[in-house]
CSV table of C-alpha atoms in Angstrom, one decimal:
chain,number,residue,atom,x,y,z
A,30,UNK,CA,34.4,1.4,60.1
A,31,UNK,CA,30.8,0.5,58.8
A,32,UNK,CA,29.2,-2.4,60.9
A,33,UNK,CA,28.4,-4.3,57.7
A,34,UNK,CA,31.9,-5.4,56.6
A,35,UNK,CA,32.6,-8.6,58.3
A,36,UNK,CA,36.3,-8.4,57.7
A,37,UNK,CA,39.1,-5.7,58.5
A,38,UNK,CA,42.1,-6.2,55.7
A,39,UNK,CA,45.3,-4.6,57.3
A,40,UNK,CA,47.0,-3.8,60.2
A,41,UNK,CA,45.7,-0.3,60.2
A,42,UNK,CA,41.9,-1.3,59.9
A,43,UNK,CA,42.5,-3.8,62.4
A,44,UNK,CA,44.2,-1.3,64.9
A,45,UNK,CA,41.8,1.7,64.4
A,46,UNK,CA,38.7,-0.7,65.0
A,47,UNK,CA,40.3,-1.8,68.2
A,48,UNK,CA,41.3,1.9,68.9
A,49,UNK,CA,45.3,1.0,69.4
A,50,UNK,CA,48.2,1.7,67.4
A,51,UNK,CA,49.7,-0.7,64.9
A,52,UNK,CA,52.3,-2.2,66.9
A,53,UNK,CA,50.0,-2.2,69.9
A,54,UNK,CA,47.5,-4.2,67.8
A,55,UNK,CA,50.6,-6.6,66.2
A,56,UNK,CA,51.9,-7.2,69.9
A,57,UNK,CA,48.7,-8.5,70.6
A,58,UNK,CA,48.4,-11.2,68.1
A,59,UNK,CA,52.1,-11.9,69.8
A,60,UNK,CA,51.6,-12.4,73.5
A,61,UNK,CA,47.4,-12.1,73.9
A,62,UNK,CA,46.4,-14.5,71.2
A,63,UNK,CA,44.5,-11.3,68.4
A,64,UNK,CA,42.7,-13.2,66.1
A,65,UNK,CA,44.5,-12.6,63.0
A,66,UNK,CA,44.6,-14.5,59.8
A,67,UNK,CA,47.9,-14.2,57.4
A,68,UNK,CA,47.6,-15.6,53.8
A,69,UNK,CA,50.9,-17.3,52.9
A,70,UNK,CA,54.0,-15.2,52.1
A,71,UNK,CA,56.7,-13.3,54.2
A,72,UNK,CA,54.7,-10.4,53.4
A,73,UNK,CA,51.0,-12.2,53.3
A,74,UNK,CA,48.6,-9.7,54.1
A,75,UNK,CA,46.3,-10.1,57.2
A,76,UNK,CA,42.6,-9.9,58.0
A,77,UNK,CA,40.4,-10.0,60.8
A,78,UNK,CA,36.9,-11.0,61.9
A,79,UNK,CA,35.4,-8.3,63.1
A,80,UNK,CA,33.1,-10.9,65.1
A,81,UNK,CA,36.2,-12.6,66.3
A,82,UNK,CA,37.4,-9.7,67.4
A,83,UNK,CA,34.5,-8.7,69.6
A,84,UNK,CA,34.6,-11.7,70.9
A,85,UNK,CA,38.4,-11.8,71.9
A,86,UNK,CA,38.1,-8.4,73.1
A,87,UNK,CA,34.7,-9.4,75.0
A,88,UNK,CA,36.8,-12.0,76.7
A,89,UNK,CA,40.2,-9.7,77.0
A,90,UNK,CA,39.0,-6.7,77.6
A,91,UNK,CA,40.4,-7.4,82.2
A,92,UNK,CA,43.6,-8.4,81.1
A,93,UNK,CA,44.2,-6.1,78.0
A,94,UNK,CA,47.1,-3.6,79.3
A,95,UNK,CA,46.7,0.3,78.5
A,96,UNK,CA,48.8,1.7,75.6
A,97,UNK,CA,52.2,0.9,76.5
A,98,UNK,CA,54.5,3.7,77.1
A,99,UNK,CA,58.4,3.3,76.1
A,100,UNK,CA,60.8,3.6,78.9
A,101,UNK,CA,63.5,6.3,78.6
A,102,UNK,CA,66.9,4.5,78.1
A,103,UNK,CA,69.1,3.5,80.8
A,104,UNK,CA,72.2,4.9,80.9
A,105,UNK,CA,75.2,3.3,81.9
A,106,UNK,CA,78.2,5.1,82.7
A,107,UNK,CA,81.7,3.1,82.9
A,108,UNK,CA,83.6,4.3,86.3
A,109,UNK,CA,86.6,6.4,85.1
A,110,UNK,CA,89.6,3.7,85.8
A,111,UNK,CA,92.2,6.8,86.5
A,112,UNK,CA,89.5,8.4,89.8
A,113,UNK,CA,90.9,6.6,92.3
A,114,UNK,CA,94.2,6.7,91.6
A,115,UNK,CA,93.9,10.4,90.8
A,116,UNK,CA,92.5,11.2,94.7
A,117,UNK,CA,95.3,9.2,95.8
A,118,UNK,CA,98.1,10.7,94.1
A,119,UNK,CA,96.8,14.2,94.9
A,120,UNK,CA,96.6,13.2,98.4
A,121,UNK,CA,100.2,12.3,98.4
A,122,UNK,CA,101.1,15.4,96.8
A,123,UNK,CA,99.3,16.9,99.5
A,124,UNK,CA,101.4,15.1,102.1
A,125,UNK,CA,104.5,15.9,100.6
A,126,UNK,CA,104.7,19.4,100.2
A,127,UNK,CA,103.3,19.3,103.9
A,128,UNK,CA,106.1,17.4,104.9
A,129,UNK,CA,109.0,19.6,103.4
A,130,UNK,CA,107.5,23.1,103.7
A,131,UNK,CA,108.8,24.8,106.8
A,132,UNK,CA,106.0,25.8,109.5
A,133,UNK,CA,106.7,28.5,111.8
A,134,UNK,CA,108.5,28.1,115.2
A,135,UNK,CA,107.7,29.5,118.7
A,136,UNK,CA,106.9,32.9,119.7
A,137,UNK,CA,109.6,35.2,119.6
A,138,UNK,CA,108.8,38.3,118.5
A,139,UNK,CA,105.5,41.1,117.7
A,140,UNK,CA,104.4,44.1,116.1
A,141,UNK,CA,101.7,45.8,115.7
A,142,UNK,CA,100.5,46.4,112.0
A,143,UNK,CA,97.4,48.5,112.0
A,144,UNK,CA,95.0,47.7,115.1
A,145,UNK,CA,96.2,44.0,114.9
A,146,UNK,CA,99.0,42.2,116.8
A,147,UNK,CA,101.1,39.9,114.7
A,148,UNK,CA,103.6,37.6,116.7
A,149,UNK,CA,106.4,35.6,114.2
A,150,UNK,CA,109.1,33.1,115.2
A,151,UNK,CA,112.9,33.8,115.3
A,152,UNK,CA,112.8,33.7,111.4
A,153,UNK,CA,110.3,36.7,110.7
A,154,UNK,CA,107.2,34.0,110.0
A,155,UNK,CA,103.9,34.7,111.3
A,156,UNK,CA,102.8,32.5,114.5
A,157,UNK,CA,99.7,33.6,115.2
A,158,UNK,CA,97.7,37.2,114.7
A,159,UNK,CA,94.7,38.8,116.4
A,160,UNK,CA,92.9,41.6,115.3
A,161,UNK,CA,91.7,44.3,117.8
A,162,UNK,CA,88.5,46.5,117.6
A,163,UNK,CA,90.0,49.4,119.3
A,164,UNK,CA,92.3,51.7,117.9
A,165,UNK,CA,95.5,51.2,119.0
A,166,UNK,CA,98.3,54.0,120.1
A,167,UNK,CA,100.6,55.7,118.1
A,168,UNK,CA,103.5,54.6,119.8
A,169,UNK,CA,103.0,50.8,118.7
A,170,UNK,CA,104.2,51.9,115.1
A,171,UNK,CA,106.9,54.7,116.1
A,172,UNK,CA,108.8,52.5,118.1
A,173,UNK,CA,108.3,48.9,117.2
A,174,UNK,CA,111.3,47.6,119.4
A,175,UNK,CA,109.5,48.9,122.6
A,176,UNK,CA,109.4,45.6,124.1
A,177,UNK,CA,107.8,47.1,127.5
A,178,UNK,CA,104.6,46.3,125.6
A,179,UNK,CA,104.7,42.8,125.5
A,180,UNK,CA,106.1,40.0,127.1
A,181,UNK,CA,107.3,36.5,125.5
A,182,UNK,CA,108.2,33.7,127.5
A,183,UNK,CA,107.1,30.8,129.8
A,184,UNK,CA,105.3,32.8,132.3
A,185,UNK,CA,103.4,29.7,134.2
A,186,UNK,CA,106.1,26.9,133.9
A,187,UNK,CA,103.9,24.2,131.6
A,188,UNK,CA,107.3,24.5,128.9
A,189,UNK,CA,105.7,26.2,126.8
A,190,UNK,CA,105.6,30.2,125.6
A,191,UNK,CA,103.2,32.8,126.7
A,192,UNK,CA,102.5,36.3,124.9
A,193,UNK,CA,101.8,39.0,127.6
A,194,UNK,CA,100.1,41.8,125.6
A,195,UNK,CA,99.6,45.2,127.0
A,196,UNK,CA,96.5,47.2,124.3
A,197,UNK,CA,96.7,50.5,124.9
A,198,UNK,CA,94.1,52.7,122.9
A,199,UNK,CA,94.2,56.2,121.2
A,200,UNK,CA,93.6,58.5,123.2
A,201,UNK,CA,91.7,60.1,120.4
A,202,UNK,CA,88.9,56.9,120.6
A,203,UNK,CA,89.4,55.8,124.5
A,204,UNK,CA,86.0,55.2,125.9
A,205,UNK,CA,86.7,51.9,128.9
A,206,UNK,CA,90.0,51.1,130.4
A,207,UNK,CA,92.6,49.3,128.5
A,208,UNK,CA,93.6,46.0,129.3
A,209,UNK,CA,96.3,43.2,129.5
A,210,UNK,CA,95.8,39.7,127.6
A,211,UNK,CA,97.7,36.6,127.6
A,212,UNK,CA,98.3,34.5,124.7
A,213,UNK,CA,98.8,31.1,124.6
A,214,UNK,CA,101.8,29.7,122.1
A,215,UNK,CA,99.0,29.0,119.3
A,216,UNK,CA,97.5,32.4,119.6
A,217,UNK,CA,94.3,31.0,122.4
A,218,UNK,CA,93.7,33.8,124.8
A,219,UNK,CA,94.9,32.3,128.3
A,220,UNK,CA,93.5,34.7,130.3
A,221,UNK,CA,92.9,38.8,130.5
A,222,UNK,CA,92.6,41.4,132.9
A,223,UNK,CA,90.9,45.1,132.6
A,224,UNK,CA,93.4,48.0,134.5
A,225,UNK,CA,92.3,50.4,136.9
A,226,UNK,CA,89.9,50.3,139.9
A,227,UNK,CA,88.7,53.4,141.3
A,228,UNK,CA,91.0,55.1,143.9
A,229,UNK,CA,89.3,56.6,146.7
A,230,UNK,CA,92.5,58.4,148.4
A,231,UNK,CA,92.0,61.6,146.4
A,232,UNK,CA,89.5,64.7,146.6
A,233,UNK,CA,87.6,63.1,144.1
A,234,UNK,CA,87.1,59.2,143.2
A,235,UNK,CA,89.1,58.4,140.1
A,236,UNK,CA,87.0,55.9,138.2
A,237,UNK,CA,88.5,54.2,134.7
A,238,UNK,CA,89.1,54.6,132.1
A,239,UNK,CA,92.6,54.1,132.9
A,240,UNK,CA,95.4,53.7,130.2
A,241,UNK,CA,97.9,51.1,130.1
A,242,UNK,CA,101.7,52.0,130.7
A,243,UNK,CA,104.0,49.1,131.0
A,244,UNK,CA,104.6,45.4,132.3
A,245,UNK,CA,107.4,43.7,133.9
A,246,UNK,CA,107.9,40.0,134.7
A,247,UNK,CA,109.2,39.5,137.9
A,248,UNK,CA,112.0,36.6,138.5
A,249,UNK,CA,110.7,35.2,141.4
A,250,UNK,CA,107.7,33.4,141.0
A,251,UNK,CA,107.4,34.8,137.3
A,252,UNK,CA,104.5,37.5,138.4
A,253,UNK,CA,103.8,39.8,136.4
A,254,UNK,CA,103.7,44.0,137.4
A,255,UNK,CA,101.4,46.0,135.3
A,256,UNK,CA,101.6,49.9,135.6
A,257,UNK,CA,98.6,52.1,134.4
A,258,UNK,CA,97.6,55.5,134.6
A,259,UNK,CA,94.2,57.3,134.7
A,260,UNK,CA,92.8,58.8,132.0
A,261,UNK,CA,92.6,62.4,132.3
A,262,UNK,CA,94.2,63.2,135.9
A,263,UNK,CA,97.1,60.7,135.8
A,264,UNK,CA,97.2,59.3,139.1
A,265,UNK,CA,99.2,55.9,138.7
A,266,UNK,CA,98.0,52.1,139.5
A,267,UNK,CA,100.2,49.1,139.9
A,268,UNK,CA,98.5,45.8,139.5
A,269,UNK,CA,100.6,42.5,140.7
A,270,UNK,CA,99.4,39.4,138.9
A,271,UNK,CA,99.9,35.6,139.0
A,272,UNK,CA,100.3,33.0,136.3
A,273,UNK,CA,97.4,31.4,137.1
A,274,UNK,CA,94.9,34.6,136.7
């Protein structure tokens, strides 16, 4: 804008020689005091001393704000009225099918389905199952109702079921000496024992791998009588054990 007019006529002249927008420029006559004169009218048009408006911005120019920058939009978002409710009634759902669908019983019988042992409950549902990284024998899945195997029953007196499990491995895959484990009701390993220590009474010492053959609980006392063999000269070993191995 030339230096010799004294006056600027409009909003816009007013704004550019200030070097604000419009609305900046308007908002200042609003809340800073711009010295702006209006002719009469709704719609009077405005002017401006340029002077004047050296002056004011001479005297401004500390408390004059930058540009100001518009805020993004808060958004408010009205809680859904059915959430609660919702949780709570799924919750319940929850509960109730828990309540009437039946869970499996005790220990009371086992196979062997691939290398894993599977024990169920008198009504054919699974208890518990654990998975073995041996091969297992053959003879697990030719003759299921081989119960010289395993062993289910309270073998240490605390009430509740044990599962005495006898792994033998393939033959084909064999490389340490099998071993005996005992399961708790809930399928926790109790306790375990490896079979076969080397026998010295023979021309040669006879160390494991040794394969296991059977168990047997014993009546008295509940012990427990584990039979093995040696892998490739079959001399036998019978290993007595407690409940509290």
């Amino acid at each position: 804008m030339s230096p010799e007019r004294p006056y600027a006529t409009s909003w816009k002249e007013i704004a550019a020689y200030l070097g604000v927008s419009v609305r900046t420029a308007q908002l200042w006559e609003k809340e800073r005091g711009l010295p702006v004169r209006r002719l009469p009218g709704p719609r009077g048009p405005v002017s401006a001393s340029l002077e004047e408006l050296d002056a004011w911005r001479a005297g401004d120019r500390k408390s004059v704000p930058a540009e100001p920058v518009a805020a993004p939009p808060v958004r408010h978002f009205a809680p859904w009225p059915w959430a609660g409710a919702g949780f709570a009634a799924a919750v319940l759902v929850v509960a109730a099918v828990w309540a009437v669908v039946p869970r499996p019983g005790e220990p009371a019988n086992w196979k062997v389905t691939g290398n894993t042992l599977v024990v169920t409950d008198t009504r054919g549902r699974e208890v518990f199952s654990h998975p073995f990284e041996e091969r297992l024998d053959d003879y697990y899945h030719r003759d299921r109702q081989n119960r010289e195997h395993a062993w289910i029953g309270d073998l240490d007196g605390d009430g509740e079921k044990e599962v005495v499990f006898g792994l033998a491995q393939s033959l084909a895959t064999i490389q340490k000496s099998d071993r005996v484990v005992c399961y708790s009701a809930r399928g926790e390993e109790k306790w375990k024992f490896e079979l076969g220590a080397a026998a010295r009474r023979f021309e040669e010492k006879l160390r494991p791998p040794y394969r296991f053959r059977n168990l047997a609980v014993l009546p008295s006392g509940n012990r427990l009588v584990v039979a093995a063999t040696h892998h490739t000269l079959y001399a036998s070993q019978v290993a007595l054990l407690s409940p509290g191995r």
